[in-house]
Short mmCIF file of C-alpha atoms in Angstrom, two decimals:
data_model
loop_
_atom_site.label_atom_id
_atom_site.label_comp_id
_atom_site.label_asym_id
_atom_site.label_seq_id
_atom_site.Cartn_x
_atom_site.Cartn_y
_atom_site.Cartn_z
CA ALA A 1 -19.51 -7.13 -58.54
CA ILE A 2 -17.34 -4.04 -58.28
CA LEU A 3 -19.82 -1.70 -58.04
CA ILE A 4 -21.51 -3.98 -55.26
CA GLY A 5 -18.09 -4.29 -53.54
CA ARG A 6 -17.64 -0.54 -53.35
CA PHE A 7 -21.13 0.02 -52.08
CA LEU A 8 -20.57 -2.48 -49.14
CA ALA A 9 -17.22 -0.63 -48.42
CA MET A 10 -18.85 2.55 -48.37
CA LEU A 11 -21.74 1.48 -45.91
CA ARG A 12 -19.19 0.00 -43.61
CA LEU A 13 -17.37 3.28 -43.53
CA THR A 14 -20.59 5.27 -42.95
CA LEU A 15 -21.70 2.84 -40.24
CA LEU A 16 -18.59 3.14 -38.62
CA ILE A 17 -18.44 7.03 -38.60
CA LEU A 18 -21.80 6.88 -37.23
CA ALA A 19 -20.64 4.53 -34.72
CA LEU A 20 -17.57 6.77 -33.56
CA ALA A 21 -20.05 9.94 -33.68
CA GLY A 22 -22.22 8.02 -30.99
CA LEU A 23 -19.21 7.19 -28.84
CA ALA A 24 -17.60 10.54 -29.02
CA SER A 25 -21.22 12.13 -28.11
CA SER A 26 -21.45 9.90 -25.17
CA LEU A 27 -18.12 11.46 -23.80
CA GLN A 28 -19.51 14.81 -23.71
CA VAL A 29 -19.96 16.27 -19.70
CA SER A 30 -23.54 17.02 -18.94
CA SER A 31 -24.17 20.66 -18.16
CA ALA A 32 -26.18 19.29 -15.10
CA LEU A 33 -22.79 18.49 -13.51
CA ARG A 34 -20.88 21.87 -14.09
CA GLN A 35 -23.47 23.55 -11.89
CA PRO A 36 -23.01 23.66 -8.22
CA ALA A 37 -24.65 21.36 -6.03
CA LEU A 38 -26.69 23.84 -4.18
CA THR A 39 -27.70 25.87 -7.23
CA ARG A 40 -29.44 22.90 -8.89
CA ARG A 41 -32.94 22.48 -8.63
CA SER A 42 -34.39 19.90 -6.32
CA ALA A 43 -36.47 16.79 -7.41
CA VAL A 44 -39.78 18.87 -6.63
CA GLY A 45 -38.47 22.07 -8.71
CA ALA A 46 -37.93 24.59 -6.13
CA PRO A 47 -34.96 26.25 -6.07
CA ARG A 48 -32.46 25.59 -3.49
CA LEU A 49 -30.63 28.28 -1.05
CA ALA A 50 -27.22 29.44 -2.43
CA PRO A 51 -24.52 28.90 0.58
CA ASP A 52 -24.12 32.92 1.34
CA VAL A 53 -27.93 33.14 2.21
CA PHE A 54 -27.21 31.30 5.69
CA MET A 55 -25.72 33.49 8.33
CA LYS A 56 -22.46 31.99 9.66
CA SER A 57 -21.53 32.02 13.33
CA LYS A 58 -18.51 33.81 14.92
CA GLU A 59 -16.76 30.44 15.19
CA ASP A 60 -17.38 29.96 11.32
CA ARG A 61 -15.85 33.24 10.53
CA GLU A 62 -12.91 32.92 12.34
CA PHE A 63 -12.16 29.63 10.86
CA GLU A 64 -12.47 31.08 7.59
CA GLU A 65 -9.91 33.90 8.32
CA TRP A 66 -7.56 31.10 9.90
CA ALA A 67 -7.92 29.22 6.67
CA ARG A 68 -7.27 32.54 4.42
CA GLN A 69 -4.07 33.29 6.43
CA LYS A 70 -2.96 29.86 6.16
CA LYS A 71 -3.21 30.12 2.36
CA ILE A 72 -1.54 33.22 2.21
CA ALA A 73 1.30 32.09 4.50
CA SER A 74 1.78 28.91 2.11
CA GLY A 75 1.64 31.18 -1.07
CA VAL A 76 -1.65 30.38 -2.28
CA ASP A 77 -4.00 33.24 -3.53
CA PRO A 78 -7.17 32.50 -1.13
CA ASP A 79 -9.44 34.19 -3.70
CA GLU A 80 -8.32 32.01 -6.68
CA ASP A 81 -11.45 30.50 -8.40
CA PHE A 82 -10.53 26.89 -9.33
CA GLY A 83 -13.98 26.16 -10.98
CA THR A 84 -13.20 28.77 -13.92
CA GLY A 85 -9.74 27.10 -14.30
CA ARG A 86 -11.19 23.67 -14.54
CA ARG A 87 -14.16 24.61 -16.75
CA VAL A 88 -11.51 26.20 -19.21
CA GLU A 89 -9.31 23.35 -18.91
CA SER A 90 -12.16 20.91 -19.53
CA SER A 91 -13.22 22.96 -22.64
CA ILE A 92 -9.52 22.74 -23.89
CA TYR A 93 -9.65 19.05 -23.37
CA LEU A 94 -12.91 18.76 -25.08
CA VAL A 95 -11.46 20.59 -28.36
CA GLY A 96 -8.77 18.59 -28.15
CA GLY A 97 -10.38 15.35 -28.12
CA LEU A 98 -12.78 16.46 -30.74
CA VAL A 99 -9.68 17.08 -33.21
CA THR A 100 -8.13 13.98 -32.34
CA VAL A 101 -11.29 11.94 -33.28
CA LEU A 102 -12.56 14.10 -36.03
CA VAL A 103 -9.22 14.42 -38.22
CA PRO A 104 -8.17 11.22 -38.84
CA VAL A 105 -12.04 10.25 -39.72
CA ILE A 106 -12.39 13.08 -42.05
CA ALA A 107 -8.76 12.78 -43.54
CA GLY A 108 -9.77 8.76 -44.06
CA THR A 109 -12.95 9.57 -45.60
CA TRP A 110 -11.58 12.16 -47.91
CA ALA A 111 -8.52 9.39 -48.98
CA TYR A 112 -10.96 6.79 -49.75
CA ASN A 113 -13.11 8.88 -51.74
CA ALA A 114 -10.06 10.26 -53.64
CA GLY A 115 -9.07 6.92 -54.40
CA TYR A 116 -6.23 6.85 -52.09
CA LEU A 117 -7.22 3.91 -49.77
CA THR A 118 -8.93 1.17 -51.29
CA PRO A 119 -10.24 -1.92 -49.59
CA GLN A 120 -7.87 -4.86 -49.13
#
C-alpha cells in the first residue's frame, strides 16, 4: 500500500511538472512576431519590399527632418534603436520567468525525492 501511494504521488508530481512545462512553453513569444511587418513573407510567399525601397517625396523628407529636430530639442536621441532594447528586455524577462518557474519545480522535486517533503 505504501509503494502504491508513493507511486501515485510521483505520478501526480510528474503530471504536474508536465502541465507546468506545457504552460511555460505557451508563454514564449513567436519569432514571427519579432520580425518587422514589412519584411515578413506574404501569404503567397513573395518577399515584401523594405520601407527604404520607396522614394520619399520632398514633403516626407522635410517632415522627417522636422521630427528629427523636435526629438533633438526635447533631448531624445533620434538615432536610438528602440527595437534592440525591447528585444534585450524581452530576453531578460524570458530568463527571469524561466528561473521563477524552474527553480521551485526543480527544488521541490529534489526535496520530495530526498524525503524532505512527504505527501500529507
